[in-house]
PDB file of C-alpha atoms in Angstrom:
ATOM      1  CA  ASN A  27      10.982  -2.812  16.885  1.00 56.00           C
ATOM      2  CA  ALA A  28       7.886  -3.923  16.299  1.00 75.00           C
ATOM      3  CA  GLY A  29       6.347  -3.935  13.046  1.00 92.00           C
ATOM      4  CA  VAL A  30       3.182  -2.120  12.251  1.00 96.00           C
ATOM      5  CA  MET A  31       0.568  -4.207  14.504  1.00 96.00           C
ATOM      6  CA  GLN A  32      -3.204  -4.719  13.338  1.00 97.00           C
ATOM      7  CA  ASN A  33      -5.985  -6.221  14.730  1.00 97.00           C
ATOM      8  CA  PRO A  34      -8.370  -8.286  14.458  1.00 97.00           C
ATOM      9  CA  ARG A  35      -6.445 -10.297  11.789  1.00 97.00           C
ATOM     10  CA  HIS A  36      -9.600 -11.373  10.308  1.00 97.00           C
ATOM     11  CA  LEU A  37     -13.485 -10.034  11.690  1.00 98.00           C
ATOM     12  CA  VAL A  38     -16.681 -11.574  10.156  1.00 98.00           C
ATOM     13  CA  ARG A  39     -19.855  -8.916  10.352  1.00 98.00           C
ATOM     14  CA  ARG A  40     -22.973  -9.164   9.607  1.00 98.00           C
ATOM     15  CA  ARG A  41     -25.240  -6.930   7.527  1.00 97.00           C
ATOM     16  CA  GLY A  42     -25.916  -3.511   9.015  1.00 97.00           C
ATOM     17  CA  GLN A  43     -23.146  -4.682  11.723  1.00 98.00           C
ATOM     18  CA  GLU A  44     -20.092  -2.225  12.629  1.00 98.00           C
ATOM     19  CA  ALA A  45     -16.754  -3.105  12.240  1.00 98.00           C
ATOM     20  CA  ARG A  46     -14.294  -1.397  14.315  1.00 98.00           C
ATOM     21  CA  LEU A  47     -10.166  -2.654  12.882  1.00 98.00           C
ATOM     22  CA  ARG A  48      -7.076  -1.107  14.945  1.00 98.00           C
ATOM     23  CA  CYS A  49      -3.837  -0.203  13.707  1.00 97.00           C
ATOM     24  CA  SER A  50      -1.021   0.372  16.291  1.00 97.00           C
ATOM     25  CA  PRO A  51       2.234   2.288  14.526  1.00 95.00           C
ATOM     26  CA  MET A  52       5.329   1.116  14.657  1.00 94.00           C
ATOM     27  CA  LYS A  53       7.237   2.872  17.489  1.00 91.00           C
ATOM     28  CA  GLY A  54       8.084   6.403  16.893  1.00 87.00           C
ATOM     29  CA  HIS A  55       5.893   7.153  13.939  1.00 90.00           C
ATOM     30  CA  SER A  56       3.663   9.821  14.053  1.00 88.00           C
ATOM     31  CA  HIS A  57       2.054   9.125  10.483  1.00 91.00           C
ATOM     32  CA  VAL A  58      -0.379   6.728   9.838  1.00 95.00           C
ATOM     33  CA  TYR A  59      -2.704   5.476   6.641  1.00 96.00           C
ATOM     34  CA  TRP A  60      -5.368   3.146   5.961  1.00 98.00           C
ATOM     35  CA  TYR A  61      -5.488   2.160   2.770  1.00 98.00           C
ATOM     36  CA  ARG A  62      -8.877  -1.334   1.567  1.00 97.00           C
ATOM     37  CA  GLN A  63      -7.498  -3.486  -0.915  1.00 94.00           C
ATOM     38  CA  LEU A  64     -10.647  -5.543  -2.965  1.00 88.00           C
ATOM     39  CA  PRO A  65      -9.668  -8.810  -4.290  1.00 81.00           C
ATOM     40  CA  GLU A  66      -7.498  -9.712  -7.030  1.00 76.00           C
ATOM     41  CA  GLU A  67      -6.664  -5.286  -7.021  1.00 80.00           C
ATOM     42  CA  GLY A  68      -4.206  -2.604  -5.679  1.00 85.00           C
ATOM     43  CA  LEU A  69      -4.473  -0.904  -2.735  1.00 94.00           C
ATOM     44  CA  LYS A  70      -6.656   2.143  -2.069  1.00 96.00           C
ATOM     45  CA  PHE A  71      -5.847   5.119   0.250  1.00 95.00           C
ATOM     46  CA  MET A  72      -8.298   5.868   2.364  1.00 97.00           C
ATOM     47  CA  VAL A  73      -7.343   8.545   4.728  1.00 96.00           C
ATOM     48  CA  TYR A  74      -4.023   9.796   6.900  1.00 95.00           C
ATOM     49  CA  LEU A  75      -4.223  11.246  10.410  1.00 94.00           C
ATOM     50  CA  GLN A  76      -1.427  12.301  12.713  1.00 92.00           C
ATOM     51  CA  LYS A  77      -2.360  11.935  16.728  1.00 89.00           C
ATOM     52  CA  GLU A  78      -5.351  13.714  17.113  1.00 89.00           C
ATOM     53  CA  ASN A  79      -5.934  14.871  13.747  1.00 93.00           C
ATOM     54  CA  ILE A  80      -7.434  13.714   9.946  1.00 94.00           C
ATOM     55  CA  ILE A  81      -4.760  14.820   7.857  1.00 91.00           C
ATOM     56  CA  ASP A  82      -6.532  13.590   4.613  1.00 92.00           C
ATOM     57  CA  GLU A  83      -9.410  12.066   4.311  1.00 94.00           C
ATOM     58  CA  SER A  84      -9.744  12.135   0.800  1.00 92.00           C
ATOM     59  CA  GLY A  85     -10.643   8.498  -0.084  1.00 93.00           C
ATOM     60  CA  MET A  86     -12.854   8.042   2.446  1.00 95.00           C
ATOM     61  CA  PRO A  87     -16.603   7.142   1.573  1.00 94.00           C
ATOM     62  CA  LYS A  88     -18.438   9.691   2.469  1.00 90.00           C
ATOM     63  CA  GLU A  89     -21.001   8.110   4.165  1.00 95.00           C
ATOM     64  CA  ARG A  90     -20.394   4.882   7.403  1.00 97.00           C
ATOM     65  CA  PHE A  91     -16.360   5.275   7.415  1.00 98.00           C
ATOM     66  CA  SER A  92     -14.483   7.322  10.093  1.00 97.00           C
ATOM     67  CA  ALA A  93     -11.109   7.092  11.329  1.00 97.00           C
ATOM     68  CA  GLU A  94      -9.297   8.165  14.416  1.00 96.00           C
ATOM     69  CA  PHE A  95      -6.009   8.752  15.929  1.00 95.00           C
ATOM     70  CA  PRO A  96      -6.296   9.407  19.640  1.00 92.00           C
ATOM     71  CA  LYS A  97      -3.319  10.838  21.982  1.00 90.00           C
ATOM     72  CA  GLU A  98      -3.769   7.736  23.497  1.00 89.00           C
ATOM     73  CA  GLY A  99      -4.029   4.310  22.248  1.00 91.00           C
ATOM     74  CA  PRO A 100      -4.126   2.718  18.820  1.00 95.00           C
ATOM     75  CA  SER A 101      -6.148   4.600  15.537  1.00 97.00           C
ATOM     76  CA  ILE A 102      -9.288   2.933  14.808  1.00 97.00           C
ATOM     77  CA  LEU A 103     -11.325   2.789  11.684  1.00 98.00           C
ATOM     78  CA  ARG A 104     -14.806   2.169  11.986  1.00 98.00           C
ATOM     79  CA  ILE A 105     -17.323   1.168   9.210  1.00 98.00           C
ATOM     80  CA  GLN A 106     -20.705   1.130  10.310  1.00 98.00           C
ATOM     81  CA  GLN A 107     -24.036  -0.638   9.269  1.00 98.00           C
ATOM     82  CA  VAL A 108     -21.399  -3.038   7.217  1.00 98.00           C
ATOM     83  CA  VAL A 109     -22.540  -3.933   4.019  1.00 97.00           C
ATOM     84  CA  ARG A 110     -21.212  -6.624   1.334  1.00 95.00           C
ATOM     85  CA  GLY A 111     -19.301  -4.591  -0.251  1.00 94.00           C
ATOM     86  CA  ASP A 112     -17.464  -3.424   2.281  1.00 96.00           C
ATOM     87  CA  SER A 113     -16.025  -6.981   1.981  1.00 96.00           C
ATOM     88  CA  ALA A 114     -12.142  -6.657   1.565  1.00 96.00           C
ATOM     89  CA  ALA A 115      -8.481  -5.936   3.377  1.00 96.00           C
ATOM     90  CA  TYR A 116      -8.375  -3.206   5.238  1.00 98.00           C
ATOM     91  CA  PHE A 117      -4.223  -2.329   5.670  1.00 97.00           C
ATOM     92  CA  CYS A 118      -2.770   0.361   7.880  1.00 97.00           C
ATOM     93  CA  ALA A 119       0.639   1.805   7.467  1.00 96.00           C
ATOM     94  CA  SER A 120       2.936   4.301   9.616  1.00 94.00           C
ATOM     95  CA  SER A 121       5.902   6.167   8.313  1.00 90.00           C
ATOM     96  CA  PRO A 122       8.507   8.755  10.308  1.00 85.00           C
ATOM     97  CA  THR A 123       8.378  10.365   6.629  1.00 77.00           C
ATOM     98  CA  ASP A 124       8.082   9.126   3.342  1.00 74.00           C
ATOM     99  CA  GLU A 125       8.343   5.263   3.842  1.00 86.00           C
ATOM    100  CA  GLN A 126       4.893   3.661   4.594  1.00 91.00           C
ATOM    101  CA  PHE A 127       5.490   0.440   6.576  1.00 94.00           C
ATOM    102  CA  PHE A 128       2.544  -1.944   6.520  1.00 96.00           C
ATOM    103  CA  GLY A 129       0.655  -3.578   8.805  1.00 96.00           C
ATOM    104  CA  PRO A 130      -0.287  -7.449   8.255  1.00 96.00           C
ATOM    105  CA  GLY A 131      -4.120  -6.450   7.333  1.00 97.00           C
ATOM    106  CA  THR A 132      -7.800  -6.921   8.274  1.00 98.00           C
ATOM    107  CA  ARG A 133      -9.618  -9.235   5.944  1.00 97.00           C
ATOM    108  CA  LEU A 134     -13.144  -8.042   6.719  1.00 97.00           C
ATOM    109  CA  THR A 135     -15.780 -10.724   5.677  1.00 97.00           C
ATOM    110  CA  VAL A 136     -19.586  -9.007   5.623  1.00 97.00           C
ATOM    111  CA  LEU A 137     -22.013 -12.093   5.043  1.00 96.00           C
TER     112      LEU A 137
ATOM    113  CA  GLN B 768      -3.909  13.244 -13.112  1.00 53.00           C
ATOM    114  CA  GLN B 769      -3.433  10.742 -10.125  1.00 63.00           C
ATOM    115  CA  GLN B 770      -3.395   7.724 -11.710  1.00 89.00           C
ATOM    116  CA  VAL B 771      -0.787   4.791 -12.103  1.00 95.00           C
ATOM    117  CA  LYS B 772      -0.560   2.681 -14.741  1.00 95.00           C
ATOM    118  CA  GLN B 773       1.321  -0.651 -14.347  1.00 96.00           C
ATOM    119  CA  SER B 774       1.523  -3.669 -16.272  1.00 96.00           C
ATOM    120  CA  PRO B 775       2.383  -6.668 -16.896  1.00 97.00           C
ATOM    121  CA  GLN B 776      -0.794  -7.698 -15.219  1.00 95.00           C
ATOM    122  CA  SER B 777       1.017 -11.458 -14.281  1.00 97.00           C
ATOM    123  CA  LEU B 778       4.864 -12.331 -15.155  1.00 97.00           C
ATOM    124  CA  ILE B 779       5.702 -16.032 -15.113  1.00 98.00           C
ATOM    125  CA  VAL B 780      10.000 -16.107 -15.639  1.00 98.00           C
ATOM    126  CA  GLN B 781      12.026 -19.020 -15.399  1.00 97.00           C
ATOM    127  CA  LYS B 782      14.662 -19.185 -12.443  1.00 97.00           C
ATOM    128  CA  GLY B 783      17.612 -17.080 -12.810  1.00 97.00           C
ATOM    129  CA  GLY B 784      15.464 -14.726 -15.398  1.00 98.00           C
ATOM    130  CA  ILE B 785      15.295 -10.769 -15.364  1.00 98.00           C
ATOM    131  CA  SER B 786      11.625 -10.370 -14.038  1.00 98.00           C
ATOM    132  CA  ILE B 787      10.659  -6.674 -15.562  1.00 98.00           C
ATOM    133  CA  ILE B 788       7.679  -5.177 -14.518  1.00 98.00           C
ATOM    134  CA  ASN B 789       6.462  -1.605 -15.600  1.00 98.00           C
ATOM    135  CA  CYS B 790       5.086   1.761 -14.499  1.00 98.00           C
ATOM    136  CA  ALA B 791       4.032   4.975 -15.607  1.00 97.00           C
ATOM    137  CA  TYR B 792       2.471   7.706 -14.541  1.00 96.00           C
ATOM    138  CA  GLU B 793       0.780  10.870 -15.395  1.00 93.00           C
ATOM    139  CA  ASN B 794       1.386  13.471 -12.502  1.00 91.00           C
ATOM    140  CA  THR B 795       4.839  15.087 -12.976  1.00 90.00           C
ATOM    141  CA  ALA B 796       4.851  16.489  -9.287  1.00 89.00           C
ATOM    142  CA  PHE B 797       5.408  12.766  -7.772  1.00 91.00           C
ATOM    143  CA  ASP B 798       8.080  12.379  -6.467  1.00 89.00           C
ATOM    144  CA  TYR B 799       8.578   9.844  -4.426  1.00 90.00           C
ATOM    145  CA  PHE B 800       8.493   6.067  -5.602  1.00 94.00           C
ATOM    146  CA  PRO B 801       8.538   3.059  -3.891  1.00 94.00           C
ATOM    147  CA  TRP B 802       7.968  -0.238  -5.350  1.00 97.00           C
ATOM    148  CA  TYR B 803       6.193  -3.081  -2.150  1.00 97.00           C
ATOM    149  CA  GLN B 804       6.363  -7.046  -2.524  1.00 97.00           C
ATOM    150  CA  GLN B 805       2.931  -9.060  -0.596  1.00 95.00           C
ATOM    151  CA  PHE B 806       3.077 -12.174  -0.710  1.00 95.00           C
ATOM    152  CA  PRO B 807      -0.723 -14.018  -0.521  1.00 91.00           C
ATOM    153  CA  GLY B 808      -2.225 -12.995   2.946  1.00 89.00           C
ATOM    154  CA  LYS B 809       0.443 -10.465   3.979  1.00 92.00           C
ATOM    155  CA  GLY B 810       0.724  -6.958   3.950  1.00 93.00           C
ATOM    156  CA  PRO B 811       3.366  -5.067   1.077  1.00 95.00           C
ATOM    157  CA  ALA B 812       6.645  -4.859   2.092  1.00 95.00           C
ATOM    158  CA  LEU B 813       8.687  -2.256   1.407  1.00 93.00           C
ATOM    159  CA  LEU B 814      11.439  -3.227  -1.216  1.00 95.00           C
ATOM    160  CA  ILE B 815      13.221  -0.339  -2.472  1.00 95.00           C
ATOM    161  CA  ALA B 816      12.088   3.397  -3.592  1.00 93.00           C
ATOM    162  CA  ILE B 817      13.303   6.462  -5.766  1.00 93.00           C
ATOM    163  CA  ARG B 818      13.631   9.815  -6.319  1.00 90.00           C
ATOM    164  CA  PRO B 819      13.763  11.292  -9.827  1.00 87.00           C
ATOM    165  CA  ASP B 820      16.888  13.300  -9.191  1.00 89.00           C
ATOM    166  CA  VAL B 821      18.326   9.890 -10.069  1.00 91.00           C
ATOM    167  CA  SER B 822      18.279   7.907 -12.741  1.00 93.00           C
ATOM    168  CA  GLU B 823      18.634   4.536 -11.644  1.00 96.00           C
ATOM    169  CA  LYS B 824      19.183   2.481  -8.115  1.00 96.00           C
ATOM    170  CA  LYS B 825      20.315  -0.540  -7.099  1.00 96.00           C
ATOM    171  CA  GLU B 826      19.766  -2.852  -3.882  1.00 95.00           C
ATOM    172  CA  GLY B 827      20.638  -6.603  -4.069  1.00 96.00           C
ATOM    173  CA  ARG B 828      18.899  -8.404  -6.893  1.00 97.00           C
ATOM    174  CA  PHE B 829      16.409  -5.646  -7.487  1.00 97.00           C
ATOM    175  CA  THR B 830      17.331  -2.257  -9.359  1.00 97.00           C
ATOM    176  CA  ILE B 831      14.645   0.348  -9.552  1.00 96.00           C
ATOM    177  CA  SER B 832      15.479   2.616 -13.756  1.00 95.00           C
ATOM    178  CA  PHE B 833      13.885   6.293 -13.811  1.00 95.00           C
ATOM    179  CA  ASN B 834      12.844   7.996 -17.313  1.00 94.00           C
ATOM    180  CA  LYS B 835      11.628  11.232 -16.001  1.00 92.00           C
ATOM    181  CA  SER B 836      11.057  12.569 -19.476  1.00 93.00           C
ATOM    182  CA  ALA B 837       8.905   9.776 -20.662  1.00 95.00           C
ATOM    183  CA  LYS B 838       6.983   9.848 -17.167  1.00 95.00           C
ATOM    184  CA  GLN B 839       8.197   5.833 -16.707  1.00 96.00           C
ATOM    185  CA  PHE B 840       9.694   3.503 -14.087  1.00 97.00           C
ATOM    186  CA  SER B 841      10.249  -0.027 -13.906  1.00 98.00           C
ATOM    187  CA  LEU B 842      11.910  -2.866 -11.944  1.00 98.00           C
ATOM    188  CA  HIS B 843      14.325  -5.746 -12.335  1.00 98.00           C
ATOM    189  CA  ILE B 844      14.790  -8.701 -10.511  1.00 98.00           C
ATOM    190  CA  MET B 845      18.025 -10.381 -11.541  1.00 97.00           C
ATOM    191  CA  ASP B 846      18.660 -13.635 -10.707  1.00 98.00           C
ATOM    192  CA  SER B 847      14.791 -14.697  -9.991  1.00 98.00           C
ATOM    193  CA  GLN B 848      14.064 -16.738  -7.488  1.00 97.00           C
ATOM    194  CA  PRO B 849      10.950 -19.007  -7.068  1.00 97.00           C
ATOM    195  CA  GLY B 850      11.002 -17.023  -3.837  1.00 97.00           C
ATOM    196  CA  ASP B 851      10.185 -14.151  -5.298  1.00 97.00           C
ATOM    197  CA  SER B 852       6.819 -15.095  -6.520  1.00 98.00           C
ATOM    198  CA  ALA B 853       3.981 -12.422  -5.247  1.00 97.00           C
ATOM    199  CA  THR B 854       2.143 -10.228  -6.039  1.00 96.00           C
ATOM    200  CA  TYR B 855       4.591  -6.316  -6.689  1.00 97.00           C
ATOM    201  CA  PHE B 856       3.161  -3.039  -6.649  1.00 96.00           C
ATOM    202  CA  CYS B 857       4.514   0.765  -7.944  1.00 97.00           C
ATOM    203  CA  ALA B 858       3.500   3.216  -6.236  1.00 96.00           C
ATOM    204  CA  ALA B 859       4.321   7.407  -5.963  1.00 94.00           C
ATOM    205  CA  SER B 860       3.846  10.160  -3.988  1.00 91.00           C
ATOM    206  CA  PHE B 861       4.211  13.690  -3.696  1.00 85.00           C
ATOM    207  CA  MET B 862       6.541  15.725  -1.260  1.00 68.00           C
ATOM    208  CA  ALA B 863       9.391  13.090  -0.836  1.00 59.00           C
ATOM    209  CA  GLY B 864      10.590  13.240   1.985  1.00 61.00           C
ATOM    210  CA  THR B 865       7.716  14.537   4.325  1.00 69.00           C
ATOM    211  CA  ALA B 866       4.158  12.402   4.826  1.00 71.00           C
ATOM    212  CA  SER B 867       1.966  11.746   1.888  1.00 83.00           C
ATOM    213  CA  LYS B 868      -0.510   9.520   1.259  1.00 90.00           C
ATOM    214  CA  LEU B 869       0.390   6.598  -1.857  1.00 93.00           C
ATOM    215  CA  THR B 870      -1.198   6.029  -5.271  1.00 94.00           C
ATOM    216  CA  PHE B 871      -0.884   2.307  -6.105  1.00 95.00           C
ATOM    217  CA  GLY B 872      -0.213   0.518  -9.583  1.00 95.00           C
ATOM    218  CA  THR B 873      -2.767  -2.369  -9.998  1.00 93.00           C
ATOM    219  CA  GLY B 874      -0.120  -5.032  -9.419  1.00 95.00           C
ATOM    220  CA  THR B 875       1.870  -8.145 -10.833  1.00 97.00           C
ATOM    221  CA  ARG B 876       1.306 -11.042 -10.051  1.00 96.00           C
ATOM    222  CA  LEU B 877       5.016 -12.755 -10.850  1.00 98.00           C
ATOM    223  CA  GLN B 878       5.884 -16.495 -11.269  1.00 98.00           C
ATOM    224  CA  VAL B 879       8.956 -17.898 -10.741  1.00 97.00           C
ATOM    225  CA  THR B 880       9.597 -21.456 -11.874  1.00 96.00           C
ATOM    226  CA  LEU B 881      12.381 -23.925 -11.462  1.00 92.00           C
TER     227      LEU B 881
END
């Protein structure tokens, strides 16, 4: 059983560009979460999704950030018009219930 | 109300010693408390977790102690090894047994020396 997969592992964008981060949950897991980790800090919750539904987006910045988990395909975290402060590691986790299993993360660098 | 406070920020332990990391929470509605281990450049890996109906849970060299009245829980690593050198995060969530977001502590960087 493959673990949570994220791609790309590293992403470099210039200010003003768009970043798309993808996450494929573990087989059989219907819950997907996105977290952000700034350097030398803990993980901060961003959004929780189930298939075709956003369940909790209380940690998402109000502008430029969006997430989806379509019926088919991976979950996508989209950051529009990136700024340097968006540079961070973005982790996806999936769960069957309360145990969350994390992917390897996408490290976003904004130049 | 949503915070989880973790200490110490960093910890150096000799090989064979006991590593102890502490966390405290404010919201009494939290009822699921996992610990994660993270190596540099990797994602967090679930290590061990506890629910408040028990005061202690042990898995191999790793033990969680839970004090519901004090709203505190701790991770003990017995016989610490250099391979345990990593960053450890405590976390908490609501509604054990169902899906819910995790609130993380700020992490403890553990170094186990020879």
